[in-house]
mmCIF file of C-alpha atoms in Angstrom:
data_model
loop_
_atom_site.group_PDB
_atom_site.id
_atom_site.type_symbol
_atom_site.label_atom_id
_atom_site.label_comp_id
_atom_site.label_asym_id
_atom_site.label_seq_id
_atom_site.Cartn_x
_atom_site.Cartn_y
_atom_site.Cartn_z
ATOM 1 C CA UNK A 292 98.541 67.597 342.058
ATOM 2 C CA UNK A 293 96.510 70.701 341.333
ATOM 3 C CA UNK A 294 97.893 74.164 342.020
ATOM 4 C CA UNK A 295 95.271 76.789 342.805
ATOM 5 C CA UNK A 296 95.451 80.554 342.841
ATOM 6 C CA UNK A 297 92.865 83.004 344.121
ATOM 7 C CA UNK A 298 92.274 86.689 343.517
ATOM 8 C CA UNK A 299 92.124 88.917 345.436
ATOM 9 C CA UNK A 300 94.184 87.629 348.338
ATOM 10 C CA UNK A 301 92.456 90.073 350.638
ATOM 11 C CA UNK A 302 90.002 92.952 350.488
ATOM 12 C CA UNK A 303 88.240 95.412 352.740
ATOM 13 C CA UNK A 304 84.728 96.241 351.555
ATOM 14 C CA UNK A 305 81.864 98.437 352.593
ATOM 15 C CA UNK A 306 78.565 97.094 353.818
ATOM 16 C CA UNK A 307 76.052 96.579 351.009
ATOM 17 C CA UNK A 308 78.594 96.084 348.228
ATOM 18 C CA UNK A 309 79.538 92.870 346.434
ATOM 19 C CA UNK A 310 82.887 91.173 345.857
ATOM 20 C CA UNK A 311 83.753 88.564 343.255
ATOM 21 C CA UNK A 312 86.509 86.100 344.113
ATOM 22 C CA UNK A 313 88.323 84.290 341.329
ATOM 23 C CA UNK A 314 89.756 80.783 341.502
ATOM 24 C CA UNK A 315 92.179 79.516 338.838
ATOM 25 C CA UNK A 316 93.481 75.935 338.653
ATOM 26 C CA UNK A 317 96.515 74.829 336.658
ATOM 27 C CA UNK A 318 94.779 71.689 335.365
ATOM 28 C CA UNK A 319 91.315 70.665 334.274
ATOM 29 C CA UNK A 320 89.198 69.429 337.163
ATOM 30 C CA UNK A 321 85.598 68.355 337.363
ATOM 31 C CA UNK A 322 84.762 69.198 340.962
ATOM 32 C CA UNK A 323 85.403 72.607 342.490
ATOM 33 C CA UNK A 324 84.312 73.672 345.947
ATOM 34 C CA UNK A 325 83.921 76.938 347.799
ATOM 35 C CA UNK A 326 84.441 77.045 351.568
ATOM 36 C CA UNK A 327 84.170 79.689 354.233
ATOM 37 C CA UNK A 328 86.543 79.734 357.200
ATOM 38 C CA UNK A 329 85.463 82.041 359.981
ATOM 39 C CA UNK A 330 87.803 82.863 362.867
ATOM 40 C CA UNK A 331 87.969 80.020 365.366
ATOM 41 C CA UNK A 332 85.536 77.915 363.373
ATOM 42 C CA UNK A 333 85.831 74.992 361.027
ATOM 43 C CA UNK A 334 85.804 75.205 357.260
ATOM 44 C CA UNK A 335 82.218 75.221 356.068
ATOM 45 C CA UNK A 336 81.293 74.133 352.567
ATOM 46 C CA UNK A 337 79.294 76.792 350.745
ATOM 47 C CA UNK A 338 78.697 75.052 347.438
ATOM 48 C CA UNK A 339 79.981 72.554 344.897
ATOM 49 C CA UNK A 340 80.510 73.819 341.368
ATOM 50 C CA UNK A 341 80.639 71.492 338.376
ATOM 51 C CA UNK A 342 81.332 72.815 334.906
ATOM 52 C CA UNK A 343 78.227 73.018 332.797
ATOM 53 C CA UNK A 344 75.682 72.745 335.591
ATOM 54 C CA UNK A 345 74.216 74.823 338.368
ATOM 55 C CA UNK A 346 76.157 74.949 341.604
ATOM 56 C CA UNK A 347 74.838 72.864 344.485
ATOM 57 C CA UNK A 348 74.504 74.859 347.703
ATOM 58 C CA UNK A 349 74.750 73.546 351.246
ATOM 59 C CA UNK A 350 72.148 74.236 353.897
ATOM 60 C CA UNK A 351 72.295 77.842 355.000
ATOM 61 C CA UNK A 352 73.752 79.176 351.744
ATOM 62 C CA UNK A 353 71.697 80.500 348.840
ATOM 63 C CA UNK A 354 72.447 81.434 345.265
ATOM 64 C CA UNK A 355 71.207 85.011 345.631
ATOM 65 C CA UNK A 356 73.782 85.658 348.325
ATOM 66 C CA UNK A 357 76.644 83.575 346.880
ATOM 67 C CA UNK A 358 76.258 83.300 343.101
ATOM 68 C CA UNK A 359 78.868 81.027 341.524
ATOM 69 C CA UNK A 360 80.075 80.736 337.962
ATOM 70 C CA UNK A 361 81.976 77.813 336.466
ATOM 71 C CA UNK A 362 82.600 78.683 332.812
ATOM 72 C CA UNK A 363 85.265 76.026 332.177
ATOM 73 C CA UNK A 364 87.251 73.233 333.825
ATOM 74 C CA UNK A 365 89.988 75.504 335.200
ATOM 75 C CA UNK A 366 88.140 78.545 336.542
ATOM 76 C CA UNK A 367 85.356 79.540 338.920
ATOM 77 C CA UNK A 368 84.112 82.663 340.658
ATOM 78 C CA UNK A 369 82.240 83.189 343.898
ATOM 79 C CA UNK A 370 80.431 86.464 344.505
ATOM 80 C CA UNK A 371 79.581 87.593 348.012
ATOM 81 C CA UNK A 372 76.574 89.862 347.490
ATOM 82 C CA UNK A 373 75.125 92.667 349.576
ATOM 83 C CA UNK A 374 77.830 92.173 352.171
ATOM 84 C CA UNK A 375 77.471 92.690 355.905
ATOM 85 C CA UNK A 376 80.121 92.474 358.646
ATOM 86 C CA UNK A 377 78.972 88.892 359.302
ATOM 87 C CA UNK A 378 80.411 87.961 355.903
ATOM 88 C CA UNK A 379 83.920 88.807 357.110
ATOM 89 C CA UNK A 380 85.768 85.567 356.678
ATOM 90 C CA UNK A 381 88.343 83.694 354.644
ATOM 91 C CA UNK A 382 86.901 82.204 351.463
ATOM 92 C CA UNK A 383 88.692 79.181 350.059
ATOM 93 C CA UNK A 384 88.443 77.488 346.724
ATOM 94 C CA UNK A 385 89.314 73.817 346.501
ATOM 95 C CA UNK A 386 89.379 71.155 343.819
ATOM 96 C CA UNK A 387 89.308 67.411 343.817
ATOM 97 C CA UNK A 388 92.199 65.881 341.922
ATOM 98 C CA UNK A 389 94.377 62.808 341.923
ATOM 99 C CA UNK A 390 96.867 63.067 344.752
ATOM 100 C CA UNK A 391 100.079 61.237 345.523
ATOM 101 C CA UNK A 392 98.772 59.384 348.532
ATOM 102 C CA UNK A 393 96.169 56.913 347.360
ATOM 103 C CA UNK A 394 95.159 55.444 344.042
ATOM 104 C CA UNK A 395 91.459 55.438 344.808
ATOM 105 C CA UNK A 396 91.084 58.590 346.828
ATOM 106 C CA UNK A 397 90.987 61.978 345.172
ATOM 107 C CA UNK A 398 92.540 64.606 347.385
ATOM 108 C CA UNK A 399 91.067 68.007 347.869
ATOM 109 C CA UNK A 400 93.600 70.744 347.186
ATOM 110 C CA UNK A 401 92.989 74.202 348.549
ATOM 111 C CA UNK A 402 93.813 77.642 347.281
ATOM 112 C CA UNK A 403 95.503 80.204 349.548
ATOM 113 C CA UNK A 404 92.188 81.854 350.411
ATOM 114 C CA UNK A 405 90.714 85.330 350.136
ATOM 115 C CA UNK A 406 90.584 87.249 353.404
ATOM 116 C CA UNK A 407 87.493 89.468 353.359
ATOM 117 C CA UNK A 408 86.748 92.202 355.862
ATOM 118 C CA UNK A 409 83.414 93.990 355.669
ATOM 119 C CA UNK A 410 83.111 97.307 357.474
ATOM 120 C CA UNK B 52 76.302 69.028 368.952
ATOM 121 C CA UNK B 53 78.814 69.424 366.137
ATOM 122 C CA UNK B 54 79.505 66.408 363.952
ATOM 123 C CA UNK B 55 83.235 66.811 364.549
ATOM 124 C CA UNK B 56 84.747 68.172 367.738
ATOM 125 C CA UNK B 57 88.382 69.130 367.941
ATOM 126 C CA UNK B 58 90.415 70.167 370.975
ATOM 127 C CA UNK B 59 90.605 73.918 370.519
ATOM 128 C CA UNK B 60 94.082 74.587 371.869
ATOM 129 C CA UNK B 61 96.044 76.683 371.370
ATOM 130 C CA UNK B 62 98.889 74.316 372.132
ATOM 131 C CA UNK B 63 102.443 75.408 372.818
ATOM 132 C CA UNK B 64 105.256 72.866 373.210
ATOM 133 C CA UNK B 65 109.068 72.932 373.311
ATOM 134 C CA UNK B 66 111.043 71.708 370.341
ATOM 135 C CA UNK B 67 111.487 67.937 370.420
ATOM 136 C CA UNK B 68 108.257 67.259 372.315
ATOM 137 C CA UNK B 69 105.671 64.702 371.254
ATOM 138 C CA UNK B 70 102.446 66.392 370.237
ATOM 139 C CA UNK B 71 99.034 64.751 370.404
ATOM 140 C CA UNK B 72 96.108 66.250 368.513
ATOM 141 C CA UNK B 73 92.635 64.755 368.748
ATOM 142 C CA UNK B 74 89.156 64.819 367.281
ATOM 143 C CA UNK B 75 85.931 63.073 368.136
ATOM 144 C CA UNK B 76 82.985 62.605 365.827
ATOM 145 C CA UNK B 77 79.384 61.482 365.980
ATOM 146 C CA UNK B 78 78.611 60.305 362.446
ATOM 147 C CA UNK B 79 79.244 56.563 362.201
ATOM 148 C CA UNK B 80 79.108 56.816 358.387
ATOM 149 C CA UNK B 81 82.511 58.502 358.243
ATOM 150 C CA UNK B 82 85.023 56.207 356.542
ATOM 151 C CA UNK B 83 87.818 58.558 355.504
ATOM 152 C CA UNK B 84 89.836 60.465 358.078
ATOM 153 C CA UNK B 85 92.271 63.186 357.246
ATOM 154 C CA UNK B 86 94.558 65.679 358.898
ATOM 155 C CA UNK B 87 95.254 68.964 357.196
ATOM 156 C CA UNK B 88 97.970 71.426 358.127
ATOM 157 C CA UNK B 89 97.374 75.119 357.557
ATOM 158 C CA UNK B 90 100.140 77.666 357.838
ATOM 159 C CA UNK B 91 99.256 81.268 358.486
ATOM 160 C CA UNK B 92 97.711 82.968 355.434
ATOM 161 C CA UNK B 93 97.793 79.733 353.435
ATOM 162 C CA UNK B 94 95.199 77.182 352.441
ATOM 163 C CA UNK B 95 95.027 73.796 354.191
ATOM 164 C CA UNK B 96 97.249 71.035 352.807
ATOM 165 C CA UNK B 97 96.659 67.335 353.281
ATOM 166 C CA UNK B 98 99.079 65.858 355.800
ATOM 167 C CA UNK B 99 97.750 62.401 356.578
ATOM 168 C CA UNK B 100 94.941 60.262 355.257
ATOM 169 C CA UNK B 101 93.509 57.069 356.750
ATOM 170 C CA UNK B 102 90.742 54.834 355.571
ATOM 171 C CA UNK B 103 88.703 53.147 358.309
ATOM 172 C CA UNK B 104 90.349 52.129 361.591
ATOM 173 C CA UNK B 105 94.002 51.653 362.344
ATOM 174 C CA UNK B 106 97.305 53.460 362.401
ATOM 175 C CA UNK B 107 99.299 55.087 359.656
ATOM 176 C CA UNK B 108 102.823 56.408 359.954
ATOM 177 C CA UNK B 109 104.618 58.900 357.738
ATOM 178 C CA UNK B 110 107.973 60.052 359.023
ATOM 179 C CA UNK B 111 107.449 61.908 362.289
ATOM 180 C CA UNK B 112 103.658 61.811 361.923
ATOM 181 C CA UNK B 113 101.321 59.009 363.034
ATOM 182 C CA UNK B 114 97.568 59.040 362.496
ATOM 183 C CA UNK B 115 95.309 56.788 364.548
ATOM 184 C CA UNK B 116 91.648 56.034 364.007
ATOM 185 C CA UNK B 117 89.442 54.252 366.537
ATOM 186 C CA UNK B 118 86.034 53.904 364.928
ATOM 187 C CA UNK B 119 84.575 52.072 367.923
ATOM 188 C CA UNK B 120 85.233 55.159 370.050
ATOM 189 C CA UNK B 121 84.735 57.635 367.182
ATOM 190 C CA UNK B 122 88.103 59.132 368.023
ATOM 191 C CA UNK B 123 91.053 60.074 365.848
ATOM 192 C CA UNK B 124 94.501 61.316 366.758
ATOM 193 C CA UNK B 125 97.563 62.773 365.131
ATOM 194 C CA UNK B 126 100.916 62.355 366.848
ATOM 195 C CA UNK B 127 103.957 64.412 365.939
ATOM 196 C CA UNK B 128 107.288 63.091 367.182
ATOM 197 C CA UNK B 129 110.375 65.249 367.648
ATOM 198 C CA UNK B 130 108.337 68.365 366.944
ATOM 199 C CA UNK B 131 110.067 71.203 365.111
ATOM 200 C CA UNK B 132 109.381 74.947 364.976
ATOM 201 C CA UNK B 133 108.430 74.394 361.325
ATOM 202 C CA UNK B 134 105.498 72.286 362.573
ATOM 203 C CA UNK B 135 103.918 75.439 364.011
ATOM 204 C CA UNK B 136 100.583 75.695 362.211
ATOM 205 C CA UNK B 137 96.893 75.030 362.632
ATOM 206 C CA UNK B 138 95.959 71.367 362.321
ATOM 207 C CA UNK B 139 92.490 70.491 361.125
ATOM 208 C CA UNK B 140 90.917 67.070 361.203
ATOM 209 C CA UNK B 141 88.487 66.242 358.416
ATOM 210 C CA UNK B 142 86.209 63.323 357.725
ATOM 211 C CA UNK B 143 84.039 62.017 354.944
ATOM 212 C CA UNK B 144 81.639 59.266 354.200
ATOM 213 C CA UNK B 145 82.001 56.839 351.350
ATOM 214 C CA UNK B 146 80.524 57.391 347.911
ATOM 215 C CA UNK B 147 79.953 54.674 345.391
ATOM 216 C CA UNK B 148 82.731 56.049 343.213
ATOM 217 C CA UNK B 149 85.229 55.500 346.011
ATOM 218 C CA UNK B 150 86.124 59.154 346.360
ATOM 219 C CA UNK B 151 85.331 61.156 349.462
ATOM 220 C CA UNK B 152 84.084 64.599 348.547
ATOM 221 C CA UNK B 153 81.926 66.012 351.294
ATOM 222 C CA UNK B 154 84.484 66.850 353.931
ATOM 223 C CA UNK B 155 83.432 67.771 357.446
ATOM 224 C CA UNK B 156 86.147 69.675 359.277
ATOM 225 C CA UNK B 157 87.024 70.188 362.900
ATOM 226 C CA UNK B 158 87.608 73.752 364.040
ATOM 227 C CA UNK B 159 91.375 73.327 364.154
ATOM 228 C CA UNK B 160 94.078 73.318 366.806
ATOM 229 C CA UNK B 161 96.738 76.001 366.663
ATOM 230 C CA UNK B 162 100.139 74.510 367.490
ATOM 231 C CA UNK B 163 103.272 76.480 368.332
ATOM 232 C CA UNK B 164 106.586 74.660 368.708
ATOM 233 C CA UNK B 165 109.047 76.809 370.598
ATOM 234 C CA UNK B 166 112.754 76.607 369.693
#
């Protein structure tokens, strides 16, 4: 089972600035995902990041606003660019890895999240 | 209409109570049904996983899926204060590889079990 860490755990930023969130996994994984969790709302997938290829963004999310890097099989970054108060949210990294529950289903494991507040 | 609707709560119960958490969905392509538990300031962790319809039991937890009604439930027996968390349902369709990657989440139900 993958263990995921994220940096920073929280940050308070000014409008118009950018923040880069780091996600580190303790094992090599192919699929990494970035989610946003806004207060009282469900987790929303921002993009899927595979090593060696461009990230795939979900409807409503664009690369200029949320550029993603995936330099190797254990690390990824998400940048929240030109931030506004509407970007205040928890950002979660997750990976797909073999879990203990099923031999044909790869679990998604989540990092602890980065709590972002934009003033 | 959201693809997945979850009872918003919050829900507060006394220790030892039976808790019922529910989600409904509209996408008939969903094949994998999951319940995640999220403690405060932590990421979600997989609690229960069910493929297609039926029941699954794991200790004090039972997951039920009724695909004909597009309705899933999580029951917690003998609830404990340590069960206090937000519970999120999640669903996914089937890919040819057999893994379910594109998860669609409910908005979560915040549960408090009072000692």
